[in-house]
Short mmCIF file of C-alpha atoms and ligand atoms in Angstrom, two decimals:
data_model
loop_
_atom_site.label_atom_id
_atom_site.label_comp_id
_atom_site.label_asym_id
_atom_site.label_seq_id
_atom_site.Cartn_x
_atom_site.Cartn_y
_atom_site.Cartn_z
CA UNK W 1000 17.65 -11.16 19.96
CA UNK W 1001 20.33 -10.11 22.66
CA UNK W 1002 19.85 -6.30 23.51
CA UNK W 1003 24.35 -6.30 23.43
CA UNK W 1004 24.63 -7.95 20.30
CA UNK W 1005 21.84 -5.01 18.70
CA UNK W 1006 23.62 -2.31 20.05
CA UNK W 1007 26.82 -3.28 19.12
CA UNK W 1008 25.64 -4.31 15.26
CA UNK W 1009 23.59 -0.90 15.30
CA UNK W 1010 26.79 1.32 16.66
CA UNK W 1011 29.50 -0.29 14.40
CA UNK W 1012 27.25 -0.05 11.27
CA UNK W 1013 26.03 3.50 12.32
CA UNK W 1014 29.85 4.48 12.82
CA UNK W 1015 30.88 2.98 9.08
CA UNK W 1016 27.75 4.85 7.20
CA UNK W 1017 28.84 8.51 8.43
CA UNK W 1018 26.87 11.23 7.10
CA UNK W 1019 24.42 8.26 5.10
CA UNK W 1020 21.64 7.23 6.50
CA UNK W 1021 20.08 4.06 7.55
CA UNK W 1022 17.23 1.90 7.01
CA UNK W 1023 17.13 -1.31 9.39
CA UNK W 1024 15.74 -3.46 7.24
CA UNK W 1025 13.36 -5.65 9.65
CA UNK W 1026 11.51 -8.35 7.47
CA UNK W 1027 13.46 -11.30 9.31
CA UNK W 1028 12.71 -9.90 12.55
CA UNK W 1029 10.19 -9.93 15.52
CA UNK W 1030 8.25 -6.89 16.12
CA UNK W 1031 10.17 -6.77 19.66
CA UNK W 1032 13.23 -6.65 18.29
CA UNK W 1033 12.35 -3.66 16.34
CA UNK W 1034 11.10 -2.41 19.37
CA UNK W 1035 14.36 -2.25 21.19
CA UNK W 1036 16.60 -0.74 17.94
CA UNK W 1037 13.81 1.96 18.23
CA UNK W 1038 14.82 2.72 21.68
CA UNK W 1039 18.53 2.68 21.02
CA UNK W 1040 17.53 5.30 18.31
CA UNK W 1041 16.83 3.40 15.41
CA UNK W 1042 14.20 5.12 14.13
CA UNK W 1043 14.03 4.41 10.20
CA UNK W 1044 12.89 0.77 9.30
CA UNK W 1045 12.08 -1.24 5.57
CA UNK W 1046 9.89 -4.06 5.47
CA UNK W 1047 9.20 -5.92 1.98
CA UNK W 1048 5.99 -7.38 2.68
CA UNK W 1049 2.71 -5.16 3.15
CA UNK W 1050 1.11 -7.43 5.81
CA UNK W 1051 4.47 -7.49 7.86
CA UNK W 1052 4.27 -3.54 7.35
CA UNK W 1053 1.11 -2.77 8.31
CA UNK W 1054 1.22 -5.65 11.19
CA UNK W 1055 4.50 -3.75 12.64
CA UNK W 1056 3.24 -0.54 12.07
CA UNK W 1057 0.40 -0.81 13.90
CA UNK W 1058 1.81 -2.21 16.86
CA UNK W 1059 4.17 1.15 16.75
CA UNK W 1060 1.13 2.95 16.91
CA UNK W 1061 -0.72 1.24 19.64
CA UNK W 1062 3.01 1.46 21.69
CA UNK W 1063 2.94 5.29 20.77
CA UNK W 1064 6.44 5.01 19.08
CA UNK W 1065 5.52 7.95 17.17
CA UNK W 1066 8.93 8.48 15.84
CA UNK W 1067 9.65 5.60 13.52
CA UNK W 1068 9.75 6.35 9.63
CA UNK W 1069 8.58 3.28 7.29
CA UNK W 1070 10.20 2.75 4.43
CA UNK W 1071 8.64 -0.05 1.77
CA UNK W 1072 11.43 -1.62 -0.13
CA UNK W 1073 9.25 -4.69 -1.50
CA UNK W 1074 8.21 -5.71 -4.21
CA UNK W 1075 4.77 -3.32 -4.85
CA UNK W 1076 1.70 -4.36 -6.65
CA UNK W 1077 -0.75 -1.99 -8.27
CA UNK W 1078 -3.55 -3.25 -6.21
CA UNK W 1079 -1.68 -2.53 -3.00
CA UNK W 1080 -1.02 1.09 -3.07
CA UNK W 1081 -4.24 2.41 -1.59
CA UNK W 1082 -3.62 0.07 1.15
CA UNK W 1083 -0.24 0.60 1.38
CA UNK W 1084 -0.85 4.57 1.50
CA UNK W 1085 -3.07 3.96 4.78
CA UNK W 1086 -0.04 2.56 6.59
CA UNK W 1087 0.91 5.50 10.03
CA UNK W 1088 4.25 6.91 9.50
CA UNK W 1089 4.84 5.63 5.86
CA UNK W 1090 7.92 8.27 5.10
CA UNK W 1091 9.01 6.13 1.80
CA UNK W 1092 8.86 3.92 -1.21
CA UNK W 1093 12.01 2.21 -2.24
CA UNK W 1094 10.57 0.45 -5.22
CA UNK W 1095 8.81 2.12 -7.72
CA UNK W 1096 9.66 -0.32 -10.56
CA UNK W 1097 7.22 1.18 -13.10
CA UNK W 1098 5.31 3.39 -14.96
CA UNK W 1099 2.51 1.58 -14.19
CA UNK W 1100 3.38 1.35 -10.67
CA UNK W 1101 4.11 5.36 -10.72
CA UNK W 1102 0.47 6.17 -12.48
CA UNK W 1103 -1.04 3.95 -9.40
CA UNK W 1104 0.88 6.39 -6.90
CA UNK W 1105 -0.64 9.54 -8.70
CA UNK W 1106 -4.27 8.23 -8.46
CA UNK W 1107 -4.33 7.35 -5.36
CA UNK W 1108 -2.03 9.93 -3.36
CA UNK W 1109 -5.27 11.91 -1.69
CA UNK W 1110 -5.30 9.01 0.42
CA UNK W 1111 -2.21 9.17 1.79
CA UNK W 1112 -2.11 10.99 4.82
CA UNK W 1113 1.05 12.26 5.57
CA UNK W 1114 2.56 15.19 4.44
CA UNK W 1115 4.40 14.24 1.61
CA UNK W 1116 5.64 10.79 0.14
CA UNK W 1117 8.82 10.71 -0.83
CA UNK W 1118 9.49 8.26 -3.97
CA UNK W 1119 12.85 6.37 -5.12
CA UNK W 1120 12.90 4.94 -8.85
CA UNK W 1121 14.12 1.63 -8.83
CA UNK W 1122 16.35 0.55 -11.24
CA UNK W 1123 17.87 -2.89 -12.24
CA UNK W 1124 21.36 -2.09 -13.02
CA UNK W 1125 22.51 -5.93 -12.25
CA UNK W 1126 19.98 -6.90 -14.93
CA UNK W 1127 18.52 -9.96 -13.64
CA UNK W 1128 15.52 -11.13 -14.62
CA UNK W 1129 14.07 -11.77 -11.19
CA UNK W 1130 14.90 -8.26 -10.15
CA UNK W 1131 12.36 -4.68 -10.76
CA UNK W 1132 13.08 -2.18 -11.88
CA UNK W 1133 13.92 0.17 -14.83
CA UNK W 1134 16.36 -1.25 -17.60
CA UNK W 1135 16.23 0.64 -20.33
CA UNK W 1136 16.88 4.30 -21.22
CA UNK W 1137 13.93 4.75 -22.76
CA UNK W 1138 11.89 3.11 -19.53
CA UNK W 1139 13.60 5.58 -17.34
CA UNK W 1140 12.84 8.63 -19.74
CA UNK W 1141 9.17 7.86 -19.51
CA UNK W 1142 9.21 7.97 -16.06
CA UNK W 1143 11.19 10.99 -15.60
CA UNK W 1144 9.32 12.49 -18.42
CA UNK W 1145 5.88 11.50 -16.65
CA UNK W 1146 7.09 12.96 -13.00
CA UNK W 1147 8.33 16.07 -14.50
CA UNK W 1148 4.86 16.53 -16.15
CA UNK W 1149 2.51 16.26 -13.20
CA UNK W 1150 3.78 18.07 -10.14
CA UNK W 1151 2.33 16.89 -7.34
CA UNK W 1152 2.46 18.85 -3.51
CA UNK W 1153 2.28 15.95 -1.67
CA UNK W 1154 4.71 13.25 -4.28
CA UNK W 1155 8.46 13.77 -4.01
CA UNK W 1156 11.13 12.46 -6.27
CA UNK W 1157 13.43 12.06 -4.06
CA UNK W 1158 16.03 9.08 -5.46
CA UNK W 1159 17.61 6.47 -7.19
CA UNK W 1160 17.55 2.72 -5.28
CA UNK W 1161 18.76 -0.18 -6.56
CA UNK W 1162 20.29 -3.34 -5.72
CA UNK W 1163 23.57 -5.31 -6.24
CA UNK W 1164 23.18 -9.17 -8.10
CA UNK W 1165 22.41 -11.91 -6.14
CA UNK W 1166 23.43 -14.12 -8.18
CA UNK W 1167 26.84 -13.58 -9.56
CA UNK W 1168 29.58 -15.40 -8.49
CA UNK W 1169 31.84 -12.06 -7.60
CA UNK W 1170 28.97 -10.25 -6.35
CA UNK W 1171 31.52 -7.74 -5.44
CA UNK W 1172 32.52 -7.03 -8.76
CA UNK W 1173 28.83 -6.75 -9.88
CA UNK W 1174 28.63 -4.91 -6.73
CA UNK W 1175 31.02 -2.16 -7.49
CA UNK W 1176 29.03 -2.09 -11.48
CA UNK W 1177 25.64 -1.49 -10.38
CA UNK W 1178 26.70 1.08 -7.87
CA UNK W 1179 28.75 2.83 -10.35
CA UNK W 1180 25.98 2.90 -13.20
CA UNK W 1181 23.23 3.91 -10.53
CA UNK W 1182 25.41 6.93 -9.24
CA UNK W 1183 26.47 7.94 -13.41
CA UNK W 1184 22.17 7.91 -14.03
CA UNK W 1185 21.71 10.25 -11.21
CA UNK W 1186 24.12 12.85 -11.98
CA UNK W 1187 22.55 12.42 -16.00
CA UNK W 1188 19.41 12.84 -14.52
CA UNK W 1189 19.85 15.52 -12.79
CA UNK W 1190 21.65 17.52 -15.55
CA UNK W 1191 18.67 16.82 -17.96
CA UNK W 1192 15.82 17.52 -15.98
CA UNK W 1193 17.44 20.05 -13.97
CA UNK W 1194 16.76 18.41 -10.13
CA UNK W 1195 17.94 18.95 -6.86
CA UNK W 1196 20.43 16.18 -5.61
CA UNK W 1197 18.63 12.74 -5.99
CA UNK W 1198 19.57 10.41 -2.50
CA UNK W 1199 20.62 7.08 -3.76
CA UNK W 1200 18.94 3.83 -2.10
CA UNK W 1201 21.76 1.12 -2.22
CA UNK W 1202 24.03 -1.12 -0.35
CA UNK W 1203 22.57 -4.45 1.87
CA UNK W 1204 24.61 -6.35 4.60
CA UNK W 1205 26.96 -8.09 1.96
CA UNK W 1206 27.96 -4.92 0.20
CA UNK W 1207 27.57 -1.74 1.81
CA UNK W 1208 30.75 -0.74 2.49
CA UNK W 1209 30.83 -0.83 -2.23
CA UNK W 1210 28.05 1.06 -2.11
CA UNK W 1211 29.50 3.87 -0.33
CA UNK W 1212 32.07 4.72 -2.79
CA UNK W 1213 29.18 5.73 -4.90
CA UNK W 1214 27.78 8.14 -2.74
CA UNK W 1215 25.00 6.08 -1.21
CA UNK W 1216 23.04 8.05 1.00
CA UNK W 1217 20.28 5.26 2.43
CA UNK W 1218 21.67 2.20 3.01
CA UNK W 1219 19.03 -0.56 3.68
CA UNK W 1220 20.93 -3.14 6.01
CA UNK W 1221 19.00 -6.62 7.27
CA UNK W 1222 20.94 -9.37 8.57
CA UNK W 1223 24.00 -7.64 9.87
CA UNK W 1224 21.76 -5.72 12.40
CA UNK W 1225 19.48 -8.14 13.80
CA UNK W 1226 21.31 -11.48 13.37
C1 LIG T 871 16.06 -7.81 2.52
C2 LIG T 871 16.39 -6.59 1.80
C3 LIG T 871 17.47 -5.80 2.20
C4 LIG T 871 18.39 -6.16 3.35
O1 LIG T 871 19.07 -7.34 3.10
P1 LIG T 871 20.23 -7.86 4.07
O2 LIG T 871 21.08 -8.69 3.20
O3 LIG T 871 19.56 -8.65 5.14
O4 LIG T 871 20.94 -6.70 4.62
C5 LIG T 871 17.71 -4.63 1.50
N1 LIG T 871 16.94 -4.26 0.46
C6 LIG T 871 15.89 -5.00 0.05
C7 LIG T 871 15.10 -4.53 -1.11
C8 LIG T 871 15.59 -6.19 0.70
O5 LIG T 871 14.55 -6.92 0.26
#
């Protein structure tokens, strides 16, 4: 894409987000594209896909871009983590939709090489069937129950992600709900298992300016960078 059109999406969006941070979401875009945000300081990218991760990823390595900070924000499959975990600069996962999911994480964490991963729980607060994520209360307990009972130096609980509907006709509306119930579960959470601030993961290109009422802190942004 046109280098002025990057830097202009990149400043504007940077100057809105303040103190949050974040996450160029770069699934739709060439590796060269992601190239050049990187060297207007971009350095924090998501990519959904693990073969679009590791493709990019590597290519950051071989262009000793040694700065960049992956975040996955896909869709994540059991079978995937221990490849997923070999990925360079892997700094997060966005979607850990499960138990299951969680349990794959713990077994396979000595293979991760960097220092620690940090983890966001993701829950569906727009309740749609399509979308992961935790629904219930007693889903989430399990998983908070499960983290709080096997410390782990190199796995950090470090927030709350989810996503606004995609479907609904006011998706601003729904917007402003799931934002609102995500940023009421953290402060719960935190009260009853005694954490440190939880970040929350939420807010795309159609409704991050919502999410930042409710104290979004990573804001994972696609289109309305590199369109
Ligand atoms: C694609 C994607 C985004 C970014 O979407 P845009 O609408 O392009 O900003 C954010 N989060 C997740 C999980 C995504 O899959």
């Amino acid at each position: 894409m046109n280098l002025e059109n990057l830097t202009h999406n990149l400043k504007t969006i940077k100057a809105q987000l303040k103190t949050a941070h974040l996450v160029a979401v770069s699934k739709y875009s060439p590796r060269e594209d992601v190239e050049s945000a990187y060297h207007l300081g971009q350095l924090d990218f998501g990519e959904n896909r693990l073969s679009d991760l590791q493709e990019k990823a590597d290519y950051f390595t071989t262009q000793n871009l040694l700065n960049v900070r992956w975040h996955f924000i896909g869709n994540l499959q059991t079978n995937k983590v221990k490849e997923l975990f070999k990925v360079p600069h892997l700094f997060a996962i966005h979607s850990v939709s499960s138990l299951k999911i969680l349990e794959e994480i713990y077994k396979r964490i000595d293979s991760f090489e960097g220092l620690d991963l940090k983890i966001f729980i993701q829950i569906n607060t727009s309740h749609e069937d399509e979308k992961s994520g935790l629904e219930t209360k007693s889903e989430i307990k399990e998983v908070f129950d499960y983290i709080k009972n096997h410390p782990h130096p190199k796995i950090k609980l470090f927030g709350l992600m989810t996503m606004g509907s995609i479907r609904s006709l006011d998706f601003q509306k729904s917007a402003h709900q799931s934002f609102f119930e995500l940023q009421e579960l953290k402060n719960q959470l935190e009260k009853d298992y005694n954490l440190s601030p939880l970040e929350l993961s939420m807010g795309m290109s159609q409704d991050y300016l919502i999410a930042l009422e409710y104290e979004a802190s990573f804001i994972r942004i696609g289109s309305a960078i590199f369109k």
